[in-house]
Short mmCIF file of C-alpha atoms in Angstrom, two decimals:
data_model
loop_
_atom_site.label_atom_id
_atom_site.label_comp_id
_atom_site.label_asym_id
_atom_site.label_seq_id
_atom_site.Cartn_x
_atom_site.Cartn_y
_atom_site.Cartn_z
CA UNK A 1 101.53 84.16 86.86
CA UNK A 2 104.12 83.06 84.22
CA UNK A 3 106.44 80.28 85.81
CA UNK A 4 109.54 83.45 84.63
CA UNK A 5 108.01 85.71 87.12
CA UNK A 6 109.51 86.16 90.15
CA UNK A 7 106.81 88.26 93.29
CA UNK A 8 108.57 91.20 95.09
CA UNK A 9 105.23 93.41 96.65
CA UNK A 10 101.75 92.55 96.78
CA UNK A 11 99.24 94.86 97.47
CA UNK A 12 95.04 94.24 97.99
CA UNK A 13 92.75 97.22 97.69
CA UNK A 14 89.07 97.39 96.43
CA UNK A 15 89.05 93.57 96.08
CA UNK A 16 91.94 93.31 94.32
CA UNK A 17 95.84 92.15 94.27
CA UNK A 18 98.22 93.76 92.44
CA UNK A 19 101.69 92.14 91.96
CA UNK A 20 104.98 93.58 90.65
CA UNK A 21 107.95 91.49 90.78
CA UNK A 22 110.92 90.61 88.40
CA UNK A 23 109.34 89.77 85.06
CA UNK A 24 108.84 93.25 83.68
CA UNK A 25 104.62 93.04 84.23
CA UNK A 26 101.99 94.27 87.01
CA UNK A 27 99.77 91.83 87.39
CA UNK A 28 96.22 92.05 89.09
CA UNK A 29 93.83 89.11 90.40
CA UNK A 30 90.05 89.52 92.57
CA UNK A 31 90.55 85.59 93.86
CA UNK A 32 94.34 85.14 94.34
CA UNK A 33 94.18 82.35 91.73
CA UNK A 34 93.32 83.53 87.97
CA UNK A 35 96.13 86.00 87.43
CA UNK A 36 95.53 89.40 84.78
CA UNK A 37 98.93 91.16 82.95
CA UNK A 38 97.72 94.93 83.48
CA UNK A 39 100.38 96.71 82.10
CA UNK A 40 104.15 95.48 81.12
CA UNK A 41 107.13 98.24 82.91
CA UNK A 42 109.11 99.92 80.51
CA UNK A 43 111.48 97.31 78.95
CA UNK A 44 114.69 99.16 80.43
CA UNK A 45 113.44 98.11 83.92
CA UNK A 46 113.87 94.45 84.96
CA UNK A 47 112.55 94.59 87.72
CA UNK A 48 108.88 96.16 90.19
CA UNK A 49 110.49 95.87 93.71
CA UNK A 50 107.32 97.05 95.75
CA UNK A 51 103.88 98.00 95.32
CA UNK A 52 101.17 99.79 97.88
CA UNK A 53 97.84 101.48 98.14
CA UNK A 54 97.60 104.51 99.70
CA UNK A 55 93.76 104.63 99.83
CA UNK A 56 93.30 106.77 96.30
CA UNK A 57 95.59 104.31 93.98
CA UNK A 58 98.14 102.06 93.68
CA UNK A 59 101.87 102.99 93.79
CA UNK A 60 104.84 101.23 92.64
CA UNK A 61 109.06 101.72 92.15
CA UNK A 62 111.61 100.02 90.77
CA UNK A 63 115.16 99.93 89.39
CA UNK A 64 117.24 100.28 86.35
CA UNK A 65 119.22 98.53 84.03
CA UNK A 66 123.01 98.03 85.96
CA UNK A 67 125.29 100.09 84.08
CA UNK A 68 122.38 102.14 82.11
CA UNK A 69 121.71 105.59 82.96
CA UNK A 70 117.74 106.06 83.02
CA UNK A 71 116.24 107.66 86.07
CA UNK A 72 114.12 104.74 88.52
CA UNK A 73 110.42 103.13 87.55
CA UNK A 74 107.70 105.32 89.63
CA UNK A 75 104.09 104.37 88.51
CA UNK A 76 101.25 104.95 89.45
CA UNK A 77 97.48 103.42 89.45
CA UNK A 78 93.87 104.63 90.13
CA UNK A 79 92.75 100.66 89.57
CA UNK A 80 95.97 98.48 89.55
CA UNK A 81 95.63 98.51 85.61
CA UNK A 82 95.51 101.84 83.79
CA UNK A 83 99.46 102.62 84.90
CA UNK A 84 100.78 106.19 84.84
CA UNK A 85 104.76 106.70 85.04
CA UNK A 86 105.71 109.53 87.32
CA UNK A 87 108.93 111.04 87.58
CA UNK A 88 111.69 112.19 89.63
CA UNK A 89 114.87 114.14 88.76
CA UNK A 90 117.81 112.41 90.48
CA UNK A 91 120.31 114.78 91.47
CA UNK A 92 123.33 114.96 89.70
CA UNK A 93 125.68 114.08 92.30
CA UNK A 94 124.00 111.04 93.03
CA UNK A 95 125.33 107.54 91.11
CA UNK A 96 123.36 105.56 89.57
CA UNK A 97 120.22 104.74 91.82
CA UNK A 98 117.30 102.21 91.93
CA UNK A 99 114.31 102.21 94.44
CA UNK A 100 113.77 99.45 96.12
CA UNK A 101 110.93 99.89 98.72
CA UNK A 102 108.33 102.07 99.59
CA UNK A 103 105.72 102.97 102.38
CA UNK A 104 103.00 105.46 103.92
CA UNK A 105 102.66 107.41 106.87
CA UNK A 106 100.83 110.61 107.58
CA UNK A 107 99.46 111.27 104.34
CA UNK A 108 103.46 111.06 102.62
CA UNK A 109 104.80 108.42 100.98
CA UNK A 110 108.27 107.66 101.10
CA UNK A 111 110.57 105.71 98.90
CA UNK A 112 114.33 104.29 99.66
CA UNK A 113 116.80 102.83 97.67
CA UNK A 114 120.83 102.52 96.28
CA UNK A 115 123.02 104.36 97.66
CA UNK A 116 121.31 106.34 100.02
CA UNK A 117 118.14 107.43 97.97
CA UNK A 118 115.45 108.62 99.89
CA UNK A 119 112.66 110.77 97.99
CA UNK A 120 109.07 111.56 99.59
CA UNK A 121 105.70 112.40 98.12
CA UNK A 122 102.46 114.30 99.85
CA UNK A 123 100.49 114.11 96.61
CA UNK A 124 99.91 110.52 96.33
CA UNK A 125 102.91 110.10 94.36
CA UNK A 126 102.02 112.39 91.65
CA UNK A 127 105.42 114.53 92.46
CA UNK A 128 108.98 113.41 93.94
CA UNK A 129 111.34 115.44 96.02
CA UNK A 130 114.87 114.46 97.03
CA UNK A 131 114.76 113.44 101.15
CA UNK A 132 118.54 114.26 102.82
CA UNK A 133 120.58 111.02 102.53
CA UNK A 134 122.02 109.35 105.83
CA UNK A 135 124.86 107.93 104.03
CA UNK A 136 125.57 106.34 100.50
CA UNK A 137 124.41 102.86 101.54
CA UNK A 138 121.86 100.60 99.91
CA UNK A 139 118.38 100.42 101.83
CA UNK A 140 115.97 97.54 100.72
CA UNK A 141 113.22 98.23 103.01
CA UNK A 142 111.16 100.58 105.09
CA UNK A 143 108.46 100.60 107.03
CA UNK A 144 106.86 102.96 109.26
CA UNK A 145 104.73 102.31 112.58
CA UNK A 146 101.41 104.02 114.20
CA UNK A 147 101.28 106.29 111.47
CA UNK A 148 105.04 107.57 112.54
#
C-alpha cells in the first residue's frame, strides 16, 4: 500500500482482502502482503470509511468533500475490483452528510453516518432508502449481533 494511504475497513471474501481507507483507492491482495490498486473513488471523495461482503459482493461508503455538496460514495463490487457506484438521494432537509460505517444483518444492510444518517438496503446495496433518524448526531460505527 502507498506509505500516503491511511486503512479504515478491511474485508476478506473468496480469498481475498479488499481495503478502502483515506487515499482515494480500493485496494485488493490474496496474501496480505503484495497489495493491487482496483479502482481509484471518485476524486471528490477523500476518503473509503468501511468496506464488507455480504456473501454476493463487496460493499463500500464513504464521505464528501467538507463544504462541497455531492451526495456520499456507495460502491459496490462482485470481485473487490470491477467497482459500481450506487446511489442514494439524500433528503433535502438533511445537511450535508457522509457515511461512515456500515454492516449486515438479516439479509439488509445498513449504513450510518453525519448527522443522523441512517439508510438501509435489502438488495445487496443495489438501492438506498432513507432509515428514520434518532437525532442529528454523528454515528461512526455500527454493528449488529446474532443476526439482530
Amino acid at each position: 500500500l502507498p506509505s500516503s494511504f491511511i486503512v479504515d475497513s478491511i474485508a476478506f471474501a473468496n480469498g481475498q482482502f479488499v481495503v478502502v481507507g483515506f487515499g482515494k483507492g480500493i485496494y485488493t491482495s490474496a496474501d496480505g502482503i503484495s497489495w493491487t490498486t482496483q479502482a481509484t473513488a471518485n476524486p471528490n471523495f477523500p476518503e473509503l470509511k468501511s468496506v464488507i461482503y455480504d456473501g454476493s459482493q463487496f460493499i463500500t461508503v464513504g464521505g464528501t468533500v467538507f463544504g462541497s455538496s455531492a451526495p456520499p460514495l456507495i460502491m459496490t463490487s462482485p470481485d473487490g475490483v470491477n467497482w459500481t457506484t450506487r446511489s442514494w438521494t439524500v433528503p433535502q432537509n438533511q445537511p450535508e452528510t457522509q457515511l461512515n460505517d456500515i454492516a449486515i444483518a438479516g439479509g439488509k444492510l445498513t449504513a450510518v453516518g453525519a448527522n443522523g444518517t441512517i439508510i438501509s438496503s435489502t438488495d445487496s446495496g443495489l438501492t438506498w432508502s432513507s432509515e428514520s433518524q434518532i437525532n442529528n448526531n454523528t454515528t461512526f460505527r455500527i454493528k449488529f449481533y446474532k443476526d439482530k
